[in-house]
Every structure is written in structure tokens, then in C-alpha cells.
Coordinates of C-alpha atoms and ligand atoms in Angstrom, one line a residue:
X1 CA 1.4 -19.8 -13.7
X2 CA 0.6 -15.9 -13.6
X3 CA 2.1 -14.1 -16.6
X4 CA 4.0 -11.0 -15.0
X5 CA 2.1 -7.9 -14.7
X6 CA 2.2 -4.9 -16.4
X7 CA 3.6 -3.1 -13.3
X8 CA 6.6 -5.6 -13.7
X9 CA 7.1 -4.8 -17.5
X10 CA 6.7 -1.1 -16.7
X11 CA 9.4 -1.8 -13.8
X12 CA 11.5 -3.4 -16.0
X13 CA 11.4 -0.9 -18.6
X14 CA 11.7 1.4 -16.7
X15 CA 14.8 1.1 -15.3
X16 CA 16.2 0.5 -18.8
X17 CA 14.6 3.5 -20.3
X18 CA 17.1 5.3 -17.3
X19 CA 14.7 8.0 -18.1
X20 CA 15.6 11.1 -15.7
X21 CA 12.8 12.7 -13.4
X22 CA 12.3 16.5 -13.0
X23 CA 11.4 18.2 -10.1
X24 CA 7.7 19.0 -10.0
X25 CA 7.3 22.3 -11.7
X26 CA 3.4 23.0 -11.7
X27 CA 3.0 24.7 -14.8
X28 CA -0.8 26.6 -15.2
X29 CA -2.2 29.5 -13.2
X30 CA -5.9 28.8 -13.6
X31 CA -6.5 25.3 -11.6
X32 CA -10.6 25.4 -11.4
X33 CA -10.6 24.8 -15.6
X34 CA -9.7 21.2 -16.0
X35 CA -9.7 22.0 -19.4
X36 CA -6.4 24.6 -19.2
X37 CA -4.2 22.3 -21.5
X38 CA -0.4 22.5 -19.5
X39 CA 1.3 24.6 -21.8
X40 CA -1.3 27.6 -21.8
X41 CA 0.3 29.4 -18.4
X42 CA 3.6 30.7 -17.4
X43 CA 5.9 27.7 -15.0
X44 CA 5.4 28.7 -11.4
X45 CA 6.7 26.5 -9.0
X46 CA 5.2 28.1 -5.7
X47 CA 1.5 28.7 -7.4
X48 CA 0.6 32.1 -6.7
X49 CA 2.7 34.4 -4.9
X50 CA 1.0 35.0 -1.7
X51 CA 1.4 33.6 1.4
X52 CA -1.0 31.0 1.5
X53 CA -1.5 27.8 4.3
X54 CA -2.4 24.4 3.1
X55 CA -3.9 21.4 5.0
X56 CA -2.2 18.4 4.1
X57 CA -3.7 15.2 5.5
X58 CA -0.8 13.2 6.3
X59 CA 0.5 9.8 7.9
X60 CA -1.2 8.9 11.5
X61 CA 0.7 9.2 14.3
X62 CA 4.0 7.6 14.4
X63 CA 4.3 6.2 10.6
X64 CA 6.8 8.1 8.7
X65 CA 7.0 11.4 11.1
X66 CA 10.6 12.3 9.8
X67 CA 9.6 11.8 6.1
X68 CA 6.5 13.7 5.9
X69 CA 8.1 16.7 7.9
X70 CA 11.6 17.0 6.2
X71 CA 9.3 17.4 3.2
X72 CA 7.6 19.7 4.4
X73 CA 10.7 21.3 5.4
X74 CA 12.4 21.3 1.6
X75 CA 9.4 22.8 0.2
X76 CA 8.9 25.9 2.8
X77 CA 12.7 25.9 1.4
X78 CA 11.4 26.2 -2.6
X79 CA 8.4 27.9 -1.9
X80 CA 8.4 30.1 1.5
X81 CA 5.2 31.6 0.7
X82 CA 3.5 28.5 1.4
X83 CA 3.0 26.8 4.6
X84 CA 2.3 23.4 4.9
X85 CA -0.1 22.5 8.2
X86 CA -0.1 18.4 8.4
X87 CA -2.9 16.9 9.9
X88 CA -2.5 13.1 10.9
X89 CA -4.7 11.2 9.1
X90 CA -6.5 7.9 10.5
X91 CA -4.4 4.1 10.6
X92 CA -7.5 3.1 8.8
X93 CA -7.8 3.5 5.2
X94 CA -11.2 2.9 5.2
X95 CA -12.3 5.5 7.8
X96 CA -9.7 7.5 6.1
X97 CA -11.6 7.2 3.1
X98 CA -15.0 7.9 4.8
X99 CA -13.1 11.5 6.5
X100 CA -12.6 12.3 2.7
X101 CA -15.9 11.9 1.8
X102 CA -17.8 13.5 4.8
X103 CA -15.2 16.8 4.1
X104 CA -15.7 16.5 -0.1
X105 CA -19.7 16.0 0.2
X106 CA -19.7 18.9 1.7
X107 CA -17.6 20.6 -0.8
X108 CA -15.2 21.6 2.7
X109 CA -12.0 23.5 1.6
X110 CA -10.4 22.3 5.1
X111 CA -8.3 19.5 3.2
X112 CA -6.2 20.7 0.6
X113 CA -4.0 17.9 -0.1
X114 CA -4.5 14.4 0.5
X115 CA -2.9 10.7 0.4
X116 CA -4.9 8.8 -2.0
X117 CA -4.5 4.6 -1.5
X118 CA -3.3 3.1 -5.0
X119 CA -7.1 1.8 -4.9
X120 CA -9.1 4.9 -4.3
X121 CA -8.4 6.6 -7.7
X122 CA -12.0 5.5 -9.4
X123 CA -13.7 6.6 -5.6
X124 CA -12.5 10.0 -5.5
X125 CA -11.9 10.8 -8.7
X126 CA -15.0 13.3 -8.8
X127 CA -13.5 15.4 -5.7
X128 CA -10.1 15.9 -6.9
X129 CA -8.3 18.0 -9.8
X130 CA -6.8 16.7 -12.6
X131 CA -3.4 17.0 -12.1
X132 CA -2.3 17.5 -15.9
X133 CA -2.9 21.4 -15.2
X134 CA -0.2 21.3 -12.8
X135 CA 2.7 19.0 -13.6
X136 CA 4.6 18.9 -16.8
X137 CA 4.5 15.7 -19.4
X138 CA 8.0 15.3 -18.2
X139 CA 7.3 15.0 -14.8
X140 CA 4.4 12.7 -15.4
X141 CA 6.4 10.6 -18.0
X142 CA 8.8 9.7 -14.9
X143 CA 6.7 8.0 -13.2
X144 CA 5.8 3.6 -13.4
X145 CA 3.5 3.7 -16.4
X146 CA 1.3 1.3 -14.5
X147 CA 1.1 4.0 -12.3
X148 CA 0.2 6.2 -14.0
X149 CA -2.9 4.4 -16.1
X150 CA -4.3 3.4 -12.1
X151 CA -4.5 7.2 -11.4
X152 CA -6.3 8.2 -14.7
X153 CA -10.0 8.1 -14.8
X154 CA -12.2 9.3 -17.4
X155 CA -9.1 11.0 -19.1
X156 CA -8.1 13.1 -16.1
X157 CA -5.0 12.3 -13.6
X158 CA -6.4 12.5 -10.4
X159 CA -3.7 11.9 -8.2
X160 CA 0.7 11.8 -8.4
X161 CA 2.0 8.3 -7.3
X162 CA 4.2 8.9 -4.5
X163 CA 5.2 4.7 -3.2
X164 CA 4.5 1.4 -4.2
X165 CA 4.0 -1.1 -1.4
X166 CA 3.5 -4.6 -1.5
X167 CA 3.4 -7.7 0.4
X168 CA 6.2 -9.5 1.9
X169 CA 7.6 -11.6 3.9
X170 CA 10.2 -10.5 6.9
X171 CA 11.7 -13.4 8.9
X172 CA 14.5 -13.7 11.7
X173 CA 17.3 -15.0 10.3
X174 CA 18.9 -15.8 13.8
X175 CA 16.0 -18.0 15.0
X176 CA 16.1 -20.0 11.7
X177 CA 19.8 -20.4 11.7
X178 CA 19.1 -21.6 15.5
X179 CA 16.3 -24.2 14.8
X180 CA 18.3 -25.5 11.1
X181 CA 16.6 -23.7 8.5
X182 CA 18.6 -22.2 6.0
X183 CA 16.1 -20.6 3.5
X184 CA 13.1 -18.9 4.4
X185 CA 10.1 -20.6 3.6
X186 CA 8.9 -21.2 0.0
X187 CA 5.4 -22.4 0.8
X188 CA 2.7 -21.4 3.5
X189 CA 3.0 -25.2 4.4
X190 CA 6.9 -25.0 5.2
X191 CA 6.2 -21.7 6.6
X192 CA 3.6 -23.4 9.4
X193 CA 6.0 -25.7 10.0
X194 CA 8.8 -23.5 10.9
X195 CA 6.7 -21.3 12.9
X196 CA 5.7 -23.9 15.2
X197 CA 9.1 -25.3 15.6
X198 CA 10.4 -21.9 16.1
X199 CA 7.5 -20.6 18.5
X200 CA 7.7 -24.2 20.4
X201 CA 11.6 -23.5 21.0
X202 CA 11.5 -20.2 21.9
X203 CA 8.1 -20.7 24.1
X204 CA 10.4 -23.4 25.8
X205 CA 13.2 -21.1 26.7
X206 CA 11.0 -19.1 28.2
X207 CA 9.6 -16.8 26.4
X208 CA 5.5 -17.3 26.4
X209 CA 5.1 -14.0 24.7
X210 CA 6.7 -15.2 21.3
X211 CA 5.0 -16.6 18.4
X212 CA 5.5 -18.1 15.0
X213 CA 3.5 -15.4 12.2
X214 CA 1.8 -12.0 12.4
X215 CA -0.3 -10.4 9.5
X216 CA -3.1 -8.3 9.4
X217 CA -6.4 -10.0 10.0
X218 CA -8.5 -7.2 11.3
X219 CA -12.1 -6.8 9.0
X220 CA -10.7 -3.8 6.7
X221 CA -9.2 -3.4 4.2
X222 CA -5.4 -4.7 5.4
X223 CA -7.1 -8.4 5.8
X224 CA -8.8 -7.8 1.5
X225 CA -4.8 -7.7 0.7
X226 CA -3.8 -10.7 2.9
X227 CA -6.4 -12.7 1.6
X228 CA -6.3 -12.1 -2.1
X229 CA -2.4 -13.5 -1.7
X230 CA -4.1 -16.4 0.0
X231 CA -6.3 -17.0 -2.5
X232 CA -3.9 -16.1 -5.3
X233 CA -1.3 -17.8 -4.7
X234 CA -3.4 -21.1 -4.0
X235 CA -4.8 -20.9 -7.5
X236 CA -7.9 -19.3 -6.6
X237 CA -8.0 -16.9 -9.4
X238 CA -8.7 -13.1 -8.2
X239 CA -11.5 -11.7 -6.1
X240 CA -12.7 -9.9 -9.9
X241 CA -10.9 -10.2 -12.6
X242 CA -9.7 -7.2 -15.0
X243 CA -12.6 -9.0 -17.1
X244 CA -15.1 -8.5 -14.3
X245 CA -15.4 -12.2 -13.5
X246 CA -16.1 -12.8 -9.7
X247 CA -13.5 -15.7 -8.8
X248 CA -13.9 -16.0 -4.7
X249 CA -16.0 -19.1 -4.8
X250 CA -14.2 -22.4 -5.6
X251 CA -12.1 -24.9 -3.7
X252 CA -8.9 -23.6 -4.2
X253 CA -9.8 -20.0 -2.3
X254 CA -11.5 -22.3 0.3
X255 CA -8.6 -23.9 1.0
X256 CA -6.3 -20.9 1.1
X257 CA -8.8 -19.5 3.7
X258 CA -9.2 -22.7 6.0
X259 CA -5.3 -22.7 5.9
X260 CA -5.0 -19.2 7.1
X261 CA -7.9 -20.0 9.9
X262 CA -6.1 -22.6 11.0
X263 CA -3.1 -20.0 12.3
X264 CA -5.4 -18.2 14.5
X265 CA -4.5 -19.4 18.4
X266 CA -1.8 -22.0 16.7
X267 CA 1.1 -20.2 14.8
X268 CA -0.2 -16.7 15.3
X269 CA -2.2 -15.5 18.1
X270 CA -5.6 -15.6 18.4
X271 CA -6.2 -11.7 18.6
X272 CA -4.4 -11.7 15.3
X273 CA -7.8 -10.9 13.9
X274 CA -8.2 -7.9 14.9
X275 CA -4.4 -7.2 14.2
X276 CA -3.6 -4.1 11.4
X277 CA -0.1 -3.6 10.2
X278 CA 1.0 -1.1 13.3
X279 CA -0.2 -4.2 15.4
X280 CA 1.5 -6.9 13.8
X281 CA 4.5 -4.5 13.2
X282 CA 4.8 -3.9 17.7
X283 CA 5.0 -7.5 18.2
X284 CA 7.2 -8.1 15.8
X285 CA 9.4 -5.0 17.0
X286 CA 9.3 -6.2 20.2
X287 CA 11.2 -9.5 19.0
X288 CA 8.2 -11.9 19.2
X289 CA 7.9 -13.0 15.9
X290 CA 9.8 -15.1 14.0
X291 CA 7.9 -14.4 10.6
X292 CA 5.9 -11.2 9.9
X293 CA 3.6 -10.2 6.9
X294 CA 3.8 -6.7 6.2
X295 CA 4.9 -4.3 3.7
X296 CA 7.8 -2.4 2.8
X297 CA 7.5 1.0 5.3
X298 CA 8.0 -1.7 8.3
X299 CA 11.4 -2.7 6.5
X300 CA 13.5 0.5 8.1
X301 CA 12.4 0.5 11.4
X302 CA 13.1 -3.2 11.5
X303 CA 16.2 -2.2 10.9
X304 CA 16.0 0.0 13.6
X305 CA 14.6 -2.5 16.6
X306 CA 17.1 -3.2 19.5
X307 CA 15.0 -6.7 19.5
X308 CA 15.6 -7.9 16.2
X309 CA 19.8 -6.5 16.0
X310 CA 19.6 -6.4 12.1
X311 CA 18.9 -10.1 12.5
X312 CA 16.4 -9.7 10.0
X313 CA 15.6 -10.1 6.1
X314 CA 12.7 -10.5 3.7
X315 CA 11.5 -12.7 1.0
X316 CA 8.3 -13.6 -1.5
X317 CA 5.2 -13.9 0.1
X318 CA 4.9 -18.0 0.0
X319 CA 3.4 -20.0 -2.4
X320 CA 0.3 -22.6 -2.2
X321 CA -1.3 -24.7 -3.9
X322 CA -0.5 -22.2 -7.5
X323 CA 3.7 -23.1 -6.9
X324 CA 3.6 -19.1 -6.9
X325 CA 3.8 -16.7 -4.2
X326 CA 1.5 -13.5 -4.6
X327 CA 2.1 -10.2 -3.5
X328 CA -0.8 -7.8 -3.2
X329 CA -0.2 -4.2 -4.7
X330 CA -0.4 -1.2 -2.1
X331 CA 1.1 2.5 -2.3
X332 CA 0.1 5.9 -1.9
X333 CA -0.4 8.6 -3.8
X334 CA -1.0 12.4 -3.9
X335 CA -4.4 14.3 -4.8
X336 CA -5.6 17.7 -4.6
X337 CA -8.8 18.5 -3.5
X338 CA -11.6 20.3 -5.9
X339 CA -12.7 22.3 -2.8
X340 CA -9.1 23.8 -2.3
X341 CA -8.9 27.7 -1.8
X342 CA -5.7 27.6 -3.1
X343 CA -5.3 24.8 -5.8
X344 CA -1.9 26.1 -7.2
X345 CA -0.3 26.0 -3.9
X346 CA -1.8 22.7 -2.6
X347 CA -0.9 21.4 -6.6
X348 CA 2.6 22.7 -6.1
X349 CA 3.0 20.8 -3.0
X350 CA 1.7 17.8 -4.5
X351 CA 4.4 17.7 -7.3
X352 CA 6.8 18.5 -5.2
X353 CA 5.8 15.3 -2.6
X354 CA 6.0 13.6 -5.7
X355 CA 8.8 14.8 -7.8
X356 CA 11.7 12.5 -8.3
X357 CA 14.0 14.8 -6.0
X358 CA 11.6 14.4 -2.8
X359 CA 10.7 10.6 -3.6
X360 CA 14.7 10.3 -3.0
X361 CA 14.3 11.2 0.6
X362 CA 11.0 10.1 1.2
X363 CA 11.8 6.6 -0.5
X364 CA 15.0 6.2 1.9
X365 CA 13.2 7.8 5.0
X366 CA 10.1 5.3 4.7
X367 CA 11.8 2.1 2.8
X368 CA 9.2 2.3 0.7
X369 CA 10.0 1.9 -3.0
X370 CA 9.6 5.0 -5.4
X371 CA 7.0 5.3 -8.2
X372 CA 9.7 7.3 -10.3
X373 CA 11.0 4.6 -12.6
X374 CA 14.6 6.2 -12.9
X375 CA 14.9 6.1 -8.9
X376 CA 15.4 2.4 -9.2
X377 CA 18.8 2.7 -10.8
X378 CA 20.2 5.1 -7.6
X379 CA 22.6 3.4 -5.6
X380 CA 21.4 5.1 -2.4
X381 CA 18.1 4.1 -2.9
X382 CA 19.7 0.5 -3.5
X383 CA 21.4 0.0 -0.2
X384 CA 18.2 1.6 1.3
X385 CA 15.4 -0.6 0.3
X386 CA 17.6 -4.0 -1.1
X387 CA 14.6 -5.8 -2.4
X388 CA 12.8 -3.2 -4.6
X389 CA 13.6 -5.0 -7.3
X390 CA 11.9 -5.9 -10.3
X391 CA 12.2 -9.8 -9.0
X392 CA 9.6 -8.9 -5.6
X393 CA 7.6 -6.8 -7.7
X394 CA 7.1 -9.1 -10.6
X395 CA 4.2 -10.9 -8.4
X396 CA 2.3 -8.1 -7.3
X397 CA -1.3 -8.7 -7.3
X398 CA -3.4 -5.5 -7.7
X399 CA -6.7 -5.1 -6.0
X400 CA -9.8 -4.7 -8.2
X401 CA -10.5 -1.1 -8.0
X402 CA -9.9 -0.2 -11.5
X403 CA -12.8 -2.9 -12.6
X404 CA -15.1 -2.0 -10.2
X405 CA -14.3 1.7 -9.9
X406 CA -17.1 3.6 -7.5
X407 CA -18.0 0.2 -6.3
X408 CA -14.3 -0.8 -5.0
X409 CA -15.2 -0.1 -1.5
X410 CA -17.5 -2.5 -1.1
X411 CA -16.6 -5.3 -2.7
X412 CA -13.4 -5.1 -0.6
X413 CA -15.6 -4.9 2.4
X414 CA -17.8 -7.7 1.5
X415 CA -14.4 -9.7 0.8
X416 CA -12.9 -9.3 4.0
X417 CA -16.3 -9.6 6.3
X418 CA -16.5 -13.0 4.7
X419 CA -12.4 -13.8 5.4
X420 CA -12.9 -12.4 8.8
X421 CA -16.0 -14.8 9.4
X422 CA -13.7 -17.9 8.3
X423 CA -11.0 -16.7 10.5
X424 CA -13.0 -16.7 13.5
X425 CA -15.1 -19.7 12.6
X426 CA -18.0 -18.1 12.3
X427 CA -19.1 -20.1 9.5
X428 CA -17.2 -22.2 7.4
X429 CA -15.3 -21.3 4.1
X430 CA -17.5 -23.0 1.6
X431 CA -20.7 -21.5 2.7
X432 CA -19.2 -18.1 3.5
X433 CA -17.3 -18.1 -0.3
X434 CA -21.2 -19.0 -1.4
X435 CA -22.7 -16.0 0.2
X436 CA -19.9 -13.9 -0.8
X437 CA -20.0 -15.2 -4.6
X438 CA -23.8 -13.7 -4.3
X439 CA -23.2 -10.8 -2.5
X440 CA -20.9 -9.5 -5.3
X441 CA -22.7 -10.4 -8.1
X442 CA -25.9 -8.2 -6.3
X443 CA -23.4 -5.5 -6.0
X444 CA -21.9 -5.6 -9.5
X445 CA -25.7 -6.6 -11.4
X446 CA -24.6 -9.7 -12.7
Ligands
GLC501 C1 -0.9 -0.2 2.9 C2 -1.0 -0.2 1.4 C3 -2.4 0.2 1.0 C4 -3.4 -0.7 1.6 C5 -3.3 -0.7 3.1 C6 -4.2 -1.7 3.7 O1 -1.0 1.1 3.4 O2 0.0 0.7 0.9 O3 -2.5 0.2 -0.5 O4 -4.7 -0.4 1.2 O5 -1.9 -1.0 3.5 O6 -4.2 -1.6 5.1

């Protein structure tokens, strides 16, 4: 059995700390010394007083429109000398990431602001400020502790969290009360079952478009965080431990990958490899899909599908072989570029995104779960997003970029080329999980 994580103590305290969360008030004038210790300069909200434009590299087209532009909207409100000009950023983290690092290698000042994945911290850590100039202790003190350590590197906060994601499991509770199930599945094994029973059915009635599960099994970096709850929750250990141990090659992970290969063209369809969340999330909009992997953002507009008719609900990831679900640890957060023309502006939007008073709305708008601890405790926020409760997040997983830092990148993509090879039968698990196991320790000199 895994021992809770430290994001689940920090939860837990957390929310019986209460503590109370400022809004962001960026506190230091002179942003290019990383040195300026917080109290040195005079509180200015806005940065500088000049009318300045940002570039803020936001959400891709059609994720979380309203939030990121009623944001927006509230600062120009707080600081009308700054204006705000969101670009969409790429689906793909991964080419995401590469965008950053074409613009920061470079040294371009086009990007002024940018979403950082919970995982890129130790990557980018180089190219952005430290956000301690900015933001005051209180302000960083309101934040998930846990969240807090994952954006430090070498001393220096490199990024505000702004969401916590994480795996789960959405299922329809109309088709399970129709074939007789009456809890969602504990187990990947029960979860098979009542796929096929459900897909057979409604395949039967007529529907040929309708299948049993859809997740994200695309080679990038959606398929690393499947997996790893594969292999977690089967007992395979991690892909590195917090220790640095590489854990992908043993029988347990080979089993949690055969399993999931054995989906493909069965339970889920067979293009479900190159499926990413927006992809999963269309059929299962559409009302063909009786269980979904995905995470939290999909839970609103869920809510929102004519298809589904609220007939909808989530629960754990399921367990394997370990008797314990896993569920791997996502979210984004908030960095300012070290190229930035106008750091104090782009640093004042940045708190702001991130202050306890925008997560509100932006937490509600995108059923994502907050990163300010006391946010957990508001009742709107509550009937918003139901299951952001320490219970879900006790099993979250968290990928291991912290351990292997600059190096993250690739481990994750060797990780997922080797998944995506089992998935597609390219070559089976044990010899992939071989190659794989040697491949990482080339990569990490061991
Ligand atoms: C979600 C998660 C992020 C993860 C990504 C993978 O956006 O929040 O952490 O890396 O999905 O596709």
C-alpha cells in the first residue's frame, strides 16, 4: 500500500489551517535582480505605471475560453494600464514546451507570461524569474505547500501554481443503472467487464459509434500519465523514484501494459492511440462512451453535453494488481519570462492569475481544483467541483520531474514511445520494458 503523499497532507492541512489568501500584490520595482529581497520596494499592484502590452500564452483553442478571458477582463479592471494580448498556446504540452524553448533560446521578449505544466519547473527554470520579487510571503504561503516545493528550484520560485489536475474516472451513470451495475468500477478488471457489457448493449440498439473506455493513448506526454497509473496502481513501483531508482522493468508494469493493450479495437477503439484528452473528451461529449479517463477541466463541460443530460459522475482511477487506484498529478502553473520587456506588468498579471480571488473564478469556470489551500473550504467552489476532495487527491501520483529535473523530458518520452509500442503491438511488453529499463539508465548515467 502507497503511504499518502505529501500533496495529500498539505491538502489536508491545509484546509485545517483555513489559512486566508490575499490577492496578488507584486511587491518590488526592480524585477531583472533576482536578488531584490520582497520587502526592498514600494507595493505596486499594476508594476509600472505606463501603459504597457503583455503576451500571455494561453489555453489552445476551445479549452477554457471564458476563464482565461474573464481574467483578463478583472485585471484590465485592477490594472487599466496593462493590456493583456492572449495567444493560444499548442494542445500539446510537449510542442508547447519546445515553442518555449525556440522563443527563450533566443532570449525573444515576444512571450511575456506563460502556463508552465506542474512538470516543467526544473526545464524552464533557467528562462524564467523568480517570482519571490513579485508576490508577497502571504500570498505564497496560501498556496498547497507541495506546490509550492515543485515550483522552487535552486532556491528560486519559478512559477505561481494556478490548478491541480489529476486523473479520474467519469462514467454514465444511466447506462450502468441500465445494464445492473450499481457502483462504478473498483478494478481495471471490473471496469473491462462493464465496458464490454455496456458497449455490446448499446452497439445492439443500434448504436455502432458507441464504445466502452476512452483515455489518452497518443505517444506524448498524456499517454506518460495514463501509464504510470497503470503501472502504479498494478504494483509496478514508479517510472523513477524520488530516490532515482528506475522501476519500469518487472512483471507487474508488464502486466498493467498488456492489460491496457488489450483495450485497443476491444473496449476502446483502435485509434485510441493516437487519442489526447480533447479527443477522448469529443467522443465522450458526443455520448459514446460509457467510461472516460480524463481530468478534471472535462468535468464542467460534461456537465454541460446535451448527450450525457447530467447523467454523469466520477470516481478513483481503478485499482490492479496493487488493491489501489492511482491518480497521476497534472496542473498548471504561471511563469514569467526572463526576456520580458516589462517584467513588473507580466509579474503583476501572474499574481493576479494566481491570487486566491481569480483562482475563485477560474477554479469554477474550468472545474479544475485550486492550488490555494483555503479555496477548498468555499462552498461555491464545493458545489462546483464536488470531488476536489482531499479523498481523490490522496492517490495522486506525481511524475518524476523533480528527480530528473533538465532530463524530465526525455525520460517521459522514452516512457511513452515504449507504452505506445505495447499498445500497438509493436513489440511486446517484456522486451519493450527491457529496452526502456536501458534507455533510462543511458539517459540518467547509471
Ligand atoms: C493535463 C495535466 C498536465 C499533463 C497533461 C498531459 O494538462 O494538467 O499536467 O502534463 O495533461 O497531456
Amino acid at each position: 500500500m502507497r503511504k499518502l503523499t505529501l500533496l495529500t497532507l498539505v491538502v489536508v492541512f491545509g484546509l485545517l489551517a483555513g489559512c486566508v489568501a490575499p490577492v496578488a500584490a507584486p511587491v518590488a520595482e526592480e524585477a531583472a535582480t533576482e536578488a531584490a529581497p520582497a520587502e526592498a520596494a514600494a507595493p505596486s499592484v499594476c508594476g509600472a505605471d505606463e501603459e504597457v502590452t503583455i503576451t500571455y500564452v494561453g489555453d489552445p483553442a476551445g479549452k477554457h475560453p471564458v476563464a482565461e478571458a474573464a481574467t483578463i477582463e478583472r485585471f484590465k479592471a485592477l490594472c487599466p494600464n496593462i493590456t493583456v494580448n492572449r495567444i493560444e498556446g499548442d494542445a500539446n504540452g510537449q510542442n508547447l514546451l519546445a515553442s518555449y524553448l525556440t522563443a527563450f533560446e533566443a532570449q525573444s521578449a515576444d512571450l511575456d507570461v506563460i502556463r508552465v505544466d506542474v512538470i516543467w519547473p526544473g526545464l524552464l527554470a533557467d528562462h524564467l524569474l523568480d517570482m519571490k520579487q513579485f508576490v508577497s510571503q502571504e500570498q505564497i504561503d496560501s498556496y498547497l505547500p507541495a506546490l509550492i516545493v515543485n515550483d522552487t528550484v535552486d532556491g528560486r520560485l519559478v512559477a505561481l501554481p494556478l490548478r491541480i489536475g489529476f486523473g479520474m474516472l467519469y462514467y454514465r451513470t444511466d447506462l450502468l443503472e441500465k445494464y445492473g451495475f450499481d457502483a462504478p468500477p473498483a478494478t481495471w478488471d471490473e471496469l473491462a467487464m462493464m465496458a464490454q457489457t455496456i458497449q455490446d448493449g448499446e452497439r445492439a440498439a443500434g448504436n455502432s459509434e458507441f464504445w466502452g473506455f476512452v483515455w489518452q493513448g497518443n505517444a506524448y506526454e498524456g499517454l506518460t500519465t495514463n501509464a504510470l497509473e497503470w503501472q502504479v496502481s498494478n504494483g509496478g513501483g514508479m517510472i523513477v523514484s524520488p530516490e532515482g531508482e528506475i522501476q519500469v522493468n518487472n512483471p507487474e508494469t508488464a502486466a498493467a501494459f498488456e492489460r491496457a493493450a488489450g483495450w485497443v479495437g476491444t473496449i476502446s477503439p483502435p485509434g485510441v492511440v493516437s487519442y489526447q484528452e480533447e479527443d477522448a473528451r469529443a467522443v465522450w461529449h458526443a455520448g459514446n462512451a460509457a467510461f472516460m479517463r480524463n481530468w478534471p477541466y472535462a468535468y464542467s463541460s460534461s456537465r454541460d453535453s446535451e448527450a450525457i443530460g447530467g447523467n454523469f459522475a466520477v470516481a478513483p482511477v481503478p485499482a490492479g494488481d496493487a488493491g489501489v487506484g492511482a491518480a497521476a498529478l497534472g496542473g498548471w502553473h504561471i511563469g514569467v519570462s526572463r526576456y520580458s520587456k516589462h517584467p513588473e506588468a507580466a509579474a503583476a498579471f501572474a499574481a493576479y492569475m494566481t491570487s486566491a480571488e481569480n483562482q475563485k473564478h477560474y477554479s469554477i469556470d474550468t472545474s479544475s481544483p485550486p492550488a490555494v489551500a483555503a479555496l477548498y473550504e468555499d462552498p461555491d467552489i464545493k458545489a462546483a467541483i464536488p470531488f476536489a476532495d482531499p479523498a481523490i487527491v490522496a492517490i495522486t501520483t506525481p511524475r518524476p520531474s523533480t528527480v530528473t529535473a533538465g532530463k524530465y523530458n526525455e525520460v517521459s518520452t522514452l516512457y511513452f514511445t515504449a507504452v505506445h509500442s505495447i499498445l500497438t503491438g509493436e513489440e511486446d511488453a517484456a522486451t519493450a520494458l527491457e529496452l526502456l529499463e536501458l534507455d533510462l539508465q543511458k539517459l540518467l548515467g547509471q
